[in-house]
Tab-separated table of C-alpha atoms and ligand atoms in Angstrom:
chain	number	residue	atom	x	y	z
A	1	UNK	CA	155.977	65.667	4.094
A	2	UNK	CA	156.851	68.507	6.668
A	3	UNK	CA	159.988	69.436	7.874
A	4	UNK	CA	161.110	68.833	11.258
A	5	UNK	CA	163.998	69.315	12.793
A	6	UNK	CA	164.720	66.237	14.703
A	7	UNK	CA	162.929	62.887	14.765
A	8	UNK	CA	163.047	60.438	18.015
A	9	UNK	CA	162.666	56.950	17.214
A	10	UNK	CA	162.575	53.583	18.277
A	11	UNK	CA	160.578	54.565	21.481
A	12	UNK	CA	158.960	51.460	22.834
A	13	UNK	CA	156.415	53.457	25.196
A	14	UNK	CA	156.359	57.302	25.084
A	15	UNK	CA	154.103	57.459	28.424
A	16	UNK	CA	152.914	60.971	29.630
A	17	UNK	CA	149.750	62.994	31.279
A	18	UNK	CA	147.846	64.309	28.309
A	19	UNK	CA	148.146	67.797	27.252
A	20	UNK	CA	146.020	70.145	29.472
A	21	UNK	CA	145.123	73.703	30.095
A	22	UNK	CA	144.399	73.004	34.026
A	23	UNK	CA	146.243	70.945	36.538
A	24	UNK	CA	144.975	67.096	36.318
A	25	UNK	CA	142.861	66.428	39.107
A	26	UNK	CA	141.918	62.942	41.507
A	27	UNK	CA	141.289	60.394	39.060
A	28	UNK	CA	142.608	61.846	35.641
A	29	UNK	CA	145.907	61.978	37.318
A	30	UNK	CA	145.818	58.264	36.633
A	31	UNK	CA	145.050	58.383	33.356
A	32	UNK	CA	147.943	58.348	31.300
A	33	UNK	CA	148.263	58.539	27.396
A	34	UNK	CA	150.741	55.432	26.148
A	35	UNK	CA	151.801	54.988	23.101
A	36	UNK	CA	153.860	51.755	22.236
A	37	UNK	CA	155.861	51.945	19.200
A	38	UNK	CA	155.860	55.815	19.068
A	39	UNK	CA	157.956	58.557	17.864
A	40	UNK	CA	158.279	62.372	18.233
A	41	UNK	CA	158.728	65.171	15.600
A	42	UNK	CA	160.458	68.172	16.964
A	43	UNK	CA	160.749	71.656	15.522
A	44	UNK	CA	162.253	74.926	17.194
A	45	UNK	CA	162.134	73.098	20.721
A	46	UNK	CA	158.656	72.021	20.292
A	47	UNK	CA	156.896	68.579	19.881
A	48	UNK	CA	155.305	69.024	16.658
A	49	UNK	CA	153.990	65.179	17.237
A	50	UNK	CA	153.766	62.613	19.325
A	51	UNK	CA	152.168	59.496	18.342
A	52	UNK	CA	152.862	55.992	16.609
A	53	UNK	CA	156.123	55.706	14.745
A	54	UNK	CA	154.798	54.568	11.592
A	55	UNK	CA	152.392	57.679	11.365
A	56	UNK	CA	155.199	60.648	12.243
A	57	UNK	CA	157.609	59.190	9.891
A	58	UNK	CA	154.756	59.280	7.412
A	59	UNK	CA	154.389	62.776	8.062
A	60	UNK	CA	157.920	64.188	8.508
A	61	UNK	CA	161.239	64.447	7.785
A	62	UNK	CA	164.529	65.967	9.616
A	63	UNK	CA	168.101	65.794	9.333
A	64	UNK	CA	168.491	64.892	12.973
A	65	UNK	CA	167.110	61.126	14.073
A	66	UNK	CA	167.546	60.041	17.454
A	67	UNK	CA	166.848	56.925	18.851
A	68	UNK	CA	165.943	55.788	21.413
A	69	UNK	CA	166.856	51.947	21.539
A	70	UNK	CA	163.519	50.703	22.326
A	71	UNK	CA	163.360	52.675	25.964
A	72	UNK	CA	160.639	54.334	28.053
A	73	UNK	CA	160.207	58.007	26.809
A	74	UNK	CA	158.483	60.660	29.272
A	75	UNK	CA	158.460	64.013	29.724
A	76	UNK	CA	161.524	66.347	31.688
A	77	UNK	CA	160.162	66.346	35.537
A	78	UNK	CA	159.226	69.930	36.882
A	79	UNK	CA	160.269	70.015	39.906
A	80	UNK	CA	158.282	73.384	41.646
A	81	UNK	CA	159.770	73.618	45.004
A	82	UNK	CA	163.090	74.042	45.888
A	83	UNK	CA	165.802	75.986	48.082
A	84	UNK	CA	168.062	75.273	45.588
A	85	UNK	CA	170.489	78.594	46.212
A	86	UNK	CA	172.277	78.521	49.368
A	87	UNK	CA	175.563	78.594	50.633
A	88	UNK	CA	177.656	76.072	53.729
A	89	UNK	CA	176.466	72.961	54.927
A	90	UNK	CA	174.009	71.756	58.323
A	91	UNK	CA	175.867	67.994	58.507
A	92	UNK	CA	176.138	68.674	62.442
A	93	UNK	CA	172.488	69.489	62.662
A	94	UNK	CA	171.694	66.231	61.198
A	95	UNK	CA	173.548	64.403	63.766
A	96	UNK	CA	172.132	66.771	66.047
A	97	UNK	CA	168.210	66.046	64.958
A	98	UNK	CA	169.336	61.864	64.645
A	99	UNK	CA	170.169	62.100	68.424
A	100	UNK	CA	166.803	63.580	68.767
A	101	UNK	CA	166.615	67.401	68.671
A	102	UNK	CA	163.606	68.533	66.640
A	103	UNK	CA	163.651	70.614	63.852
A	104	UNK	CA	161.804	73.807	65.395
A	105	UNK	CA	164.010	73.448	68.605
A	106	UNK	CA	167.279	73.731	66.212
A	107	UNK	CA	165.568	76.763	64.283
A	108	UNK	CA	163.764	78.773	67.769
A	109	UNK	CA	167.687	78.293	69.032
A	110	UNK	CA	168.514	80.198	66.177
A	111	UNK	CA	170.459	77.165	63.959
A	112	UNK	CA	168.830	75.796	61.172
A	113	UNK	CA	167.082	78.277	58.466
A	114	UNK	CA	169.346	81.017	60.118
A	115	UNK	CA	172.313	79.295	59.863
A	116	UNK	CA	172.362	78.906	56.247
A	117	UNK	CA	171.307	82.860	56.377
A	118	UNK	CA	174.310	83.517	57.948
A	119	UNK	CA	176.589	81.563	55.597
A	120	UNK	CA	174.586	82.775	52.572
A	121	UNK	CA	175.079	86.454	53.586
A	122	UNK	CA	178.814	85.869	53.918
A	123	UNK	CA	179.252	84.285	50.736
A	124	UNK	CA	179.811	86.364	47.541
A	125	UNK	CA	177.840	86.196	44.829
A	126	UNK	CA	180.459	83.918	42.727
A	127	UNK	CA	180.743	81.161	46.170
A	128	UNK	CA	177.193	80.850	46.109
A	129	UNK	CA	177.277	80.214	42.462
A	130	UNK	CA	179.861	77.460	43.113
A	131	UNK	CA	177.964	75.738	45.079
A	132	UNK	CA	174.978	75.634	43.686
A	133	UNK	CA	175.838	74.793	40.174
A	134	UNK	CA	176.700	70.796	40.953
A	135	UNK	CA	173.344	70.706	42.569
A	136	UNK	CA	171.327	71.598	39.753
A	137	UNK	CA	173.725	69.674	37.261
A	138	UNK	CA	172.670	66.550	39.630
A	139	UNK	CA	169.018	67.455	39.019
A	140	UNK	CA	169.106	68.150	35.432
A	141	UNK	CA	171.291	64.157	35.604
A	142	UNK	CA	168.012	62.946	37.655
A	143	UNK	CA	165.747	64.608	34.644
A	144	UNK	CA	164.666	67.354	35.929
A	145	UNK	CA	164.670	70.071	33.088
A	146	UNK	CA	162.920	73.062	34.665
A	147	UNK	CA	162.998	74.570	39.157
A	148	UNK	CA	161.621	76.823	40.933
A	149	UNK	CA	163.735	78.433	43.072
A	150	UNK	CA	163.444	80.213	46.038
A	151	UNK	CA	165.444	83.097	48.063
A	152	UNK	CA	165.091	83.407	51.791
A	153	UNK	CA	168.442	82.499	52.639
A	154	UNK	CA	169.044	86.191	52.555
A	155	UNK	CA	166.754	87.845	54.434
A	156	UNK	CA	167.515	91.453	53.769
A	157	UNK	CA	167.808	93.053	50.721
A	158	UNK	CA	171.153	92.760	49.378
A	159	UNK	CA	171.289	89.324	50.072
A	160	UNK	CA	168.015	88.138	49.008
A	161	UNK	CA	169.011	90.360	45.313
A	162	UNK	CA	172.093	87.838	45.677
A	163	UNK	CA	170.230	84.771	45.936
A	164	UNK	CA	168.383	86.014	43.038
A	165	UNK	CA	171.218	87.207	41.197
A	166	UNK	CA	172.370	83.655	41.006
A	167	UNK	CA	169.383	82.288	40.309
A	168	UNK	CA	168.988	84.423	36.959
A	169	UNK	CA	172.689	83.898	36.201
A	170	UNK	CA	172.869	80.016	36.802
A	171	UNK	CA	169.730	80.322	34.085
A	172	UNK	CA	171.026	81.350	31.683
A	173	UNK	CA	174.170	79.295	32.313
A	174	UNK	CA	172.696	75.542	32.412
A	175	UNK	CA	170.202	73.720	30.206
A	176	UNK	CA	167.384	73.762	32.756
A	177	UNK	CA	165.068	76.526	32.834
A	178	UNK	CA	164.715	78.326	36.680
A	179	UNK	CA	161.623	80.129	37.906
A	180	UNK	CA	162.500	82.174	40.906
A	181	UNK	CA	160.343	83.028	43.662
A	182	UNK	CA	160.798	85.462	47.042
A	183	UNK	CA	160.900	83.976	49.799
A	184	UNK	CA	161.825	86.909	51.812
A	185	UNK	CA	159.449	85.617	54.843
A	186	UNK	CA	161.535	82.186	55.083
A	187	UNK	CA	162.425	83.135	59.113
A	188	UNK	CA	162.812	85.848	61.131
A	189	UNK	CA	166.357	87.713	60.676
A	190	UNK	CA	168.497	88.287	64.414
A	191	UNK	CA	168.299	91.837	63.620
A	192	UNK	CA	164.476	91.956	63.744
A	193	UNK	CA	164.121	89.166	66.552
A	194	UNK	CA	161.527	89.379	68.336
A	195	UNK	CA	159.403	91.502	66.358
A	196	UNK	CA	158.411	89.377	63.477
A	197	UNK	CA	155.649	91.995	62.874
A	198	UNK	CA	158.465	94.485	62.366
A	199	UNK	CA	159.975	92.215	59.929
A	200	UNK	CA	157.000	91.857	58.204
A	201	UNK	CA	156.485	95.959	57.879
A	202	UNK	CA	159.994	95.554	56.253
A	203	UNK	CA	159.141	92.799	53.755
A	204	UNK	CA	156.166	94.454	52.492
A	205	UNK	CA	157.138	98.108	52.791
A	206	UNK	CA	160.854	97.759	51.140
A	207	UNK	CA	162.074	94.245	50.090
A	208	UNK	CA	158.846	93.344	48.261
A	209	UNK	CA	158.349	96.708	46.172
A	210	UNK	CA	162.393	97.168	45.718
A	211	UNK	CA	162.266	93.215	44.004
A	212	UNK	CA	158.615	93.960	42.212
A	213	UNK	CA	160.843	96.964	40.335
A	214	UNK	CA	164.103	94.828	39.346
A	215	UNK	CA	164.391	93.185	35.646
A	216	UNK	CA	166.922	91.369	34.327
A	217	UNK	CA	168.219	91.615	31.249
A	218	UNK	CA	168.381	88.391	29.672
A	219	UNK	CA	170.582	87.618	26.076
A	220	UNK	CA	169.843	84.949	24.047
A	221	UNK	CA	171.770	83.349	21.674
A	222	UNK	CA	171.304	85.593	18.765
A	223	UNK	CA	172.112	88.786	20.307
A	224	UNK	CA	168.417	89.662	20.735
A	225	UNK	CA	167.962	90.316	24.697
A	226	UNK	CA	164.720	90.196	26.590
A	227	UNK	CA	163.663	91.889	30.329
A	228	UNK	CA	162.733	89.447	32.785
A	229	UNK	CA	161.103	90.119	36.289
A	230	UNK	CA	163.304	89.506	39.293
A	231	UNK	CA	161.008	86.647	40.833
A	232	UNK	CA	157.864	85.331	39.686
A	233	UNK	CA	156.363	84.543	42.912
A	234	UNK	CA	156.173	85.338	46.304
A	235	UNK	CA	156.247	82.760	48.910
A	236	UNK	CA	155.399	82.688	52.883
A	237	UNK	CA	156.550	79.844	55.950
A	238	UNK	CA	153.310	80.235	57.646
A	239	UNK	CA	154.207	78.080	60.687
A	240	UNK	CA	153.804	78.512	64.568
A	241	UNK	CA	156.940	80.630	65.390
A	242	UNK	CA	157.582	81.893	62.399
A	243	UNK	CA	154.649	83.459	60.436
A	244	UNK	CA	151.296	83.416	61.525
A	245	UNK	CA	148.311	83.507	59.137
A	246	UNK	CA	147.401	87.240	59.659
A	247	UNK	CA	151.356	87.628	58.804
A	248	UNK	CA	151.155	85.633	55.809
A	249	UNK	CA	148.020	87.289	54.205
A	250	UNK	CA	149.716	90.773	54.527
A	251	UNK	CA	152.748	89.753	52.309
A	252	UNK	CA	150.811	87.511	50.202
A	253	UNK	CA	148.060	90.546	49.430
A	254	UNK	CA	150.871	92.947	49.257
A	255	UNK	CA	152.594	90.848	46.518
A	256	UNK	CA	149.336	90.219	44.488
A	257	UNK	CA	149.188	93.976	43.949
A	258	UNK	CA	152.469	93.949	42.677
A	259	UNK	CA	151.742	91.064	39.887
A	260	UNK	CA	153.252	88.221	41.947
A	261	UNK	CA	151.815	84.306	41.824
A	262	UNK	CA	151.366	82.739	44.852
A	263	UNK	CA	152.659	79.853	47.087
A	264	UNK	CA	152.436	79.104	50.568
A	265	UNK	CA	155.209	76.451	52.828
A	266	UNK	CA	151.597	75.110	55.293
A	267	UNK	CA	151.215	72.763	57.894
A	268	UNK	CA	154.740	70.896	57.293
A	269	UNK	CA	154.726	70.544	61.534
A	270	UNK	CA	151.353	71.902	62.746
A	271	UNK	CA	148.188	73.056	60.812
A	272	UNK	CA	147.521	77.054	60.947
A	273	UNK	CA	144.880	77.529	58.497
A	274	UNK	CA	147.232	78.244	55.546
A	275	UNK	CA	145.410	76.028	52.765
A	276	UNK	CA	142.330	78.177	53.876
A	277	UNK	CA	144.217	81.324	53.415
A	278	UNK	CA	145.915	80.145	50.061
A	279	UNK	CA	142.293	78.882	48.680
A	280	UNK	CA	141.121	82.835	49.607
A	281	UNK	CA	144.529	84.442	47.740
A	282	UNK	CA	143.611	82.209	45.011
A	283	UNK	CA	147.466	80.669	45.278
A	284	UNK	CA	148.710	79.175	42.158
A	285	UNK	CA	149.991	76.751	44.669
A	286	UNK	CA	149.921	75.660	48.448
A	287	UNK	CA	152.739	73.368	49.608
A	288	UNK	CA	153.643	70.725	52.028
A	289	UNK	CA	150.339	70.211	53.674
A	290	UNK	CA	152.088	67.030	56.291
A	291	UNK	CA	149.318	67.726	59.383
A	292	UNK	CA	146.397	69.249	57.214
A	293	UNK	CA	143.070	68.052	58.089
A	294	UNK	CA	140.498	66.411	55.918
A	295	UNK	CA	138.447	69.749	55.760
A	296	UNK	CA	141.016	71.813	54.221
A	297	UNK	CA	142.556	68.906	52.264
A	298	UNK	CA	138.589	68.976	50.143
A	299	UNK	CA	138.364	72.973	50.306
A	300	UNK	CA	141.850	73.154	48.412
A	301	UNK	CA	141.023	69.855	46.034
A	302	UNK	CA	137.591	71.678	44.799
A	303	UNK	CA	139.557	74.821	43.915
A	304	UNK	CA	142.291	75.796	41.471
A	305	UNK	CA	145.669	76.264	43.159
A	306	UNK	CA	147.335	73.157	43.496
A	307	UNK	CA	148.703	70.953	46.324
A	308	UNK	CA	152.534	70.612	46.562
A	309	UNK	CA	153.635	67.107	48.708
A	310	UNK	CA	157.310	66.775	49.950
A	311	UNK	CA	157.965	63.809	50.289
A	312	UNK	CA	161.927	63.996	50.788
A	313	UNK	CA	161.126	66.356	54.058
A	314	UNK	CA	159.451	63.843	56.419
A	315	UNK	CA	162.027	61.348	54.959
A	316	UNK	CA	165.161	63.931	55.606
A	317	UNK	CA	163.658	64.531	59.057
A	318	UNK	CA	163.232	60.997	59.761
A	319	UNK	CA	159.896	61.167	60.327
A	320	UNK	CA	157.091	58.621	59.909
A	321	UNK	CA	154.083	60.982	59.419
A	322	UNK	CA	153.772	61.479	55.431
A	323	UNK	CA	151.398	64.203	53.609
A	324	UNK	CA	147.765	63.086	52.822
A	325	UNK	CA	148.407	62.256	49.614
A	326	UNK	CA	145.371	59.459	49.057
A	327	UNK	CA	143.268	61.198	51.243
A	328	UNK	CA	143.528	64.416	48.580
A	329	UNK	CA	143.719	62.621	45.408
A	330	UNK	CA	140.707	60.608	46.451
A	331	UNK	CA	138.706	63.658	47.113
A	332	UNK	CA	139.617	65.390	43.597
A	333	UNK	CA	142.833	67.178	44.381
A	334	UNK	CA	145.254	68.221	42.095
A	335	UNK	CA	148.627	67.169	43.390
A	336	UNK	CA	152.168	67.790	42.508
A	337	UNK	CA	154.998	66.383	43.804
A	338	UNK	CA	158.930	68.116	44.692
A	339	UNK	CA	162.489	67.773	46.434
A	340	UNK	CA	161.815	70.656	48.475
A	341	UNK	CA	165.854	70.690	48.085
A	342	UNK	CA	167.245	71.970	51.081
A	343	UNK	CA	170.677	71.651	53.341
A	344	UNK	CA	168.116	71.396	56.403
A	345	UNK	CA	165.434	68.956	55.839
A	346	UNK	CA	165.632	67.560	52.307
A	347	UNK	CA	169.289	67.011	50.804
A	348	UNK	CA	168.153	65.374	47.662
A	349	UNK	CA	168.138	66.294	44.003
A	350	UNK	CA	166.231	63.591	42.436
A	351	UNK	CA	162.630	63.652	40.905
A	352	UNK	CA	162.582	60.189	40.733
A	353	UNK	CA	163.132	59.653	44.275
A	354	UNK	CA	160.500	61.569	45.534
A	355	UNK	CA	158.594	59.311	43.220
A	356	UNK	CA	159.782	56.455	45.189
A	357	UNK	CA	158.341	57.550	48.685
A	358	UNK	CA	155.499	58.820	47.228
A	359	UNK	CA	154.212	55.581	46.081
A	360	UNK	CA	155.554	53.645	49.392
A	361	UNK	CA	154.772	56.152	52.093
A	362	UNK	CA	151.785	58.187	50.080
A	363	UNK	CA	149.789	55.274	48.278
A	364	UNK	CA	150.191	57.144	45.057
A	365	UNK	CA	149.866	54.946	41.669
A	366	UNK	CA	153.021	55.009	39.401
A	367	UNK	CA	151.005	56.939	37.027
A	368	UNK	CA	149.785	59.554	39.548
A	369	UNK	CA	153.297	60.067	40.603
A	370	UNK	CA	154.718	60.605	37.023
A	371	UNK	CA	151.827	63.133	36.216
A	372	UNK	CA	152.832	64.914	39.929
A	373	UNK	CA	156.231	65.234	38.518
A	374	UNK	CA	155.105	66.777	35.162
A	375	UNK	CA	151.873	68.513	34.048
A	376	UNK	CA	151.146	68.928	37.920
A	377	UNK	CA	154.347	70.046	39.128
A	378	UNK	CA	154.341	72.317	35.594
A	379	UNK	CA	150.939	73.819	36.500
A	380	UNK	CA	152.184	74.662	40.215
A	381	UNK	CA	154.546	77.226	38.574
A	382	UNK	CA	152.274	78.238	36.083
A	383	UNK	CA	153.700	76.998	33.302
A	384	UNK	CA	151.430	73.619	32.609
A	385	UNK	CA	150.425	74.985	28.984
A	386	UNK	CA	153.927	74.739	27.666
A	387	UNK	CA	155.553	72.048	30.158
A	388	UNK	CA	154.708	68.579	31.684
A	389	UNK	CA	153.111	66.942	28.719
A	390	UNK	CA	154.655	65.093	25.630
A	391	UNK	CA	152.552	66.821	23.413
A	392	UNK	CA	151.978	68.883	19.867
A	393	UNK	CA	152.428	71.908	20.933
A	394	UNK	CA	154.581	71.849	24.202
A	395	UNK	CA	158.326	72.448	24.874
A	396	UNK	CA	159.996	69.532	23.844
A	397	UNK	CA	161.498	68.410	27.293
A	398	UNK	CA	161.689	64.895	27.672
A	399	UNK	CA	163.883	61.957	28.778
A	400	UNK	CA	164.928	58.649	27.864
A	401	UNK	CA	164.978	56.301	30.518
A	402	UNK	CA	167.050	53.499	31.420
A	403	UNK	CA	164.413	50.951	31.121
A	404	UNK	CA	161.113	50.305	29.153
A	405	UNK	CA	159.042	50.520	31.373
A	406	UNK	CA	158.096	53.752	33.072
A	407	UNK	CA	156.921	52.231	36.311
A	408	UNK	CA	160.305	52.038	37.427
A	409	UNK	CA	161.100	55.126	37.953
A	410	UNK	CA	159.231	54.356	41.271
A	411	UNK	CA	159.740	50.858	41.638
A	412	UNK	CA	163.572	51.007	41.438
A	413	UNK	CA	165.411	53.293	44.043
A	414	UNK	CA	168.376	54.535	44.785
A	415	UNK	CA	170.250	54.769	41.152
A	416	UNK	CA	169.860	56.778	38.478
A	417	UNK	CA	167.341	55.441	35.409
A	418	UNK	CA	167.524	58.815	33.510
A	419	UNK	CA	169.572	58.030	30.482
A	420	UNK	CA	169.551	61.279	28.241
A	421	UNK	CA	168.172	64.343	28.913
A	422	UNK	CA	166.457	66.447	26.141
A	423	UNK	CA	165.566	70.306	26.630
A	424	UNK	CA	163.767	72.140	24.211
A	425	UNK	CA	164.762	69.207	21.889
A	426	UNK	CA	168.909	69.198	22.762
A	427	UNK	CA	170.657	66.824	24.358
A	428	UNK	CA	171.090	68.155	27.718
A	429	UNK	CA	173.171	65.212	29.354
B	501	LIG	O1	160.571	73.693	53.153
B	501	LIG	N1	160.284	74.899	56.077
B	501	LIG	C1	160.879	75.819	55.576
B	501	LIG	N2	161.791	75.744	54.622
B	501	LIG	C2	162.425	74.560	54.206
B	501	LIG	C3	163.557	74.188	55.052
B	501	LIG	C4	164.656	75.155	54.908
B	501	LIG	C5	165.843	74.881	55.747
B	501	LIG	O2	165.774	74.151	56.756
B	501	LIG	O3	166.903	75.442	55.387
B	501	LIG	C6	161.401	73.457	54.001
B	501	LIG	O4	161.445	72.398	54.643
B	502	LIG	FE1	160.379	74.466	51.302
């Protein structure tokens, strides 16, 4: 018998996409593996196995057993698009956009985006911290156990660093893991307004090769310490009045030669041409795709970057038009799904809500909203080798869920059915 170091019992279905070195695409994101009955073996933060009870107990031992109480067991959600870091509040702008402004009117009259800029510039970096902590401890609550983050709140360099300082610090402070991307072409600053190609001059001349330098110095727990890169990826808002393609592909090319991933914000209120663009980069992935056409949507699900939906956004803005998401799946995409958490158009911290409107609003199956929360959502930050799956081999994120029956994490709305939280095999929450 093997040692482990912690055994999880009594699981009644451990449900999850199976293990895989690509993003899961149109009908294998269906195709889940279940296992009734099951258990998992965990060593150093890794599932050693995953399979029938009966079978890992044969095969291992550990000091540590947890159980689960006869729940639903599936992996932590990856949630690969957020705006997580940012300081104030846009409360009036809500009223503002329920009486019927638009969100591009709000942001062309220089509110929205650029009024969280202003607030996040005139925060220090210990406010911003403050305020962004009890959001992520709300997502890590909703099972979410590893965000991207993005900057553009900033929008120069000292603030942008600020946004990223937090990110790296708030890291290594909470149980969930953060992936931090540039987003120094989130908006146009006021200083720069209305040269936007000036700006963009600026972001590839100074911001983006000042940030491609920076490493962090991380310590773990035994004293050891590691260097990490500032951000991992570079992202663009193509979007009439902001960034235009030609605009995006100079910061995106500019950031590929200095070792950055890709992502793209496309077509959340017109369609530009980004998925094109992102399909050329070879973007690990292109997100929100609301108004993209049915050419583009089978051009991006034949190729290898995957398609990020945003469900909470439409919702947030009150709108009725939802992203593609059957129209994708259907024709082979890979799709992941994300809060998009922002104070502007999607207030929300839960996984398991974006579940929710997926399936109502975006036809998507249970099953191919749980693996759009996981292995998809892992792969859309790169990291669907070692996260997403409940799996020998992977990080041992999971959750325990209120219920035994995984389905309704998208049936049921508007609670919380994440019980306990497990990151790299701890109890989290
Ligand atoms: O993804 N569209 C651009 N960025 C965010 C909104 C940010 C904001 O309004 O503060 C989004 O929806
Ligand atoms: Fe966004």
């Amino acid at each position: 018998m093997a040692q482990a170091d912690s055994l999880v019992i009594n699981i009644a279905e451990l449900i999850t996409p199976p293990a895989s070195a690509a993003p899961l695409h149109g009908q294998a994101m269906h195709q889940l593996t279940r296992v009734t009955n099951a258990a998992l073996a965990i060593r150093d933060g890794r599932i050693l196995a995953a399979a029938d009870e009966p079978l890992v107990r044969a095969a291992y031992r550990a000091d540590e057993v947890i159980d689960a109480g006869g729940r639903s067991v599936v992996p932590g959600f990856v949630d690969p698009h957020t705006h997580a870091v940012w300081a104030g509040e846009r409360a009036g702008e809500f009223e503002q956009r329920i009486a019927g402004a638009s969100y591009m009117e709000i942001m062309s009259a220089g509110g929205g985006i650029l009024s969280t800029v202003q607030a996040t510039r005139a925060a220090d970096l210990d406010e911003i911290i403050a305020q962004t902590q009890p959001r992520l401890q709300r997502m890590l609550a909703h099972g979410t156990t590893t965000a991207e983050i993005k900057t553009g709140y900033g929008l120069d360099t000292d603030a942008e660093r600020k946004q990223l300082d937090a990110i790296h610090l708030l890291d290594e402070d909470l149980p969930l893991d953060l992936i931090p991307t540039f987003l120094g072409a989130h908006a146009v600053p006021p200083e720069y307004r209305p040269d936007t190609d000036a700006y963009v001059d600026f972001v590839v001349e100074e911001m983006l090769p000042d940030l491609a330098y920076t490493v962090y110095t991380v310590e773990l727990e035994d004293g050891r310490t590691y260097q990490r890169r500032a951000a991992d990826f570079c992202d663009v808002f193509c979007e009439r009045g902001v960034f235009d393609v030609a605009q995006t592909k100079r910061i995106l090319q500019a950031a590929k030669t200095h070792g950055l991933g890709l992502k793209l914000h496309v077509d959340e209120f017109e369609p530009m041409g980004g998925t094109t663009l992102a399909v050329e980069l070879g973007a690990t992935s292109v997100d929100h795709l609301v108004r993209t056409g049915e050419e583009e949507l089978r051009l991006l699900a034949a190729s290898a970057t995957v398609g990020v939906m945003l469900p909470g956004t439409p919702f947030g803005l009150g709108s009725h038009h939802f992203a593609p998401a059957r129209t994708f799946i259907d024709a082979g995409g890979a799709l992941a799904l994300a809060t998009d958490l922002n104070p502007g158009t999607s207030w929300c911290e839960s996984m398991p809500m974006m579940m929710a409107i997926a399936a109502r609003y975006m036809r998507m199956t249970p099953a191919e909203c749980l693996t759009a929360a996981t292995l998809n959502a892992a792969h859309a930050i790169g990291l669907g080798k070692q996260l997403g799956a409940l799996a020998t081999g992977y990080q041992a994120d999971f959750l325990i869920l209120d219920s035994d029956d995984y389905r309704d994490l998208t049936y049921r709305f508007g609670g919380n059915l994440v019980r306990d939280v497990y990151k790299r095999g701890v109890c989290a929450i």
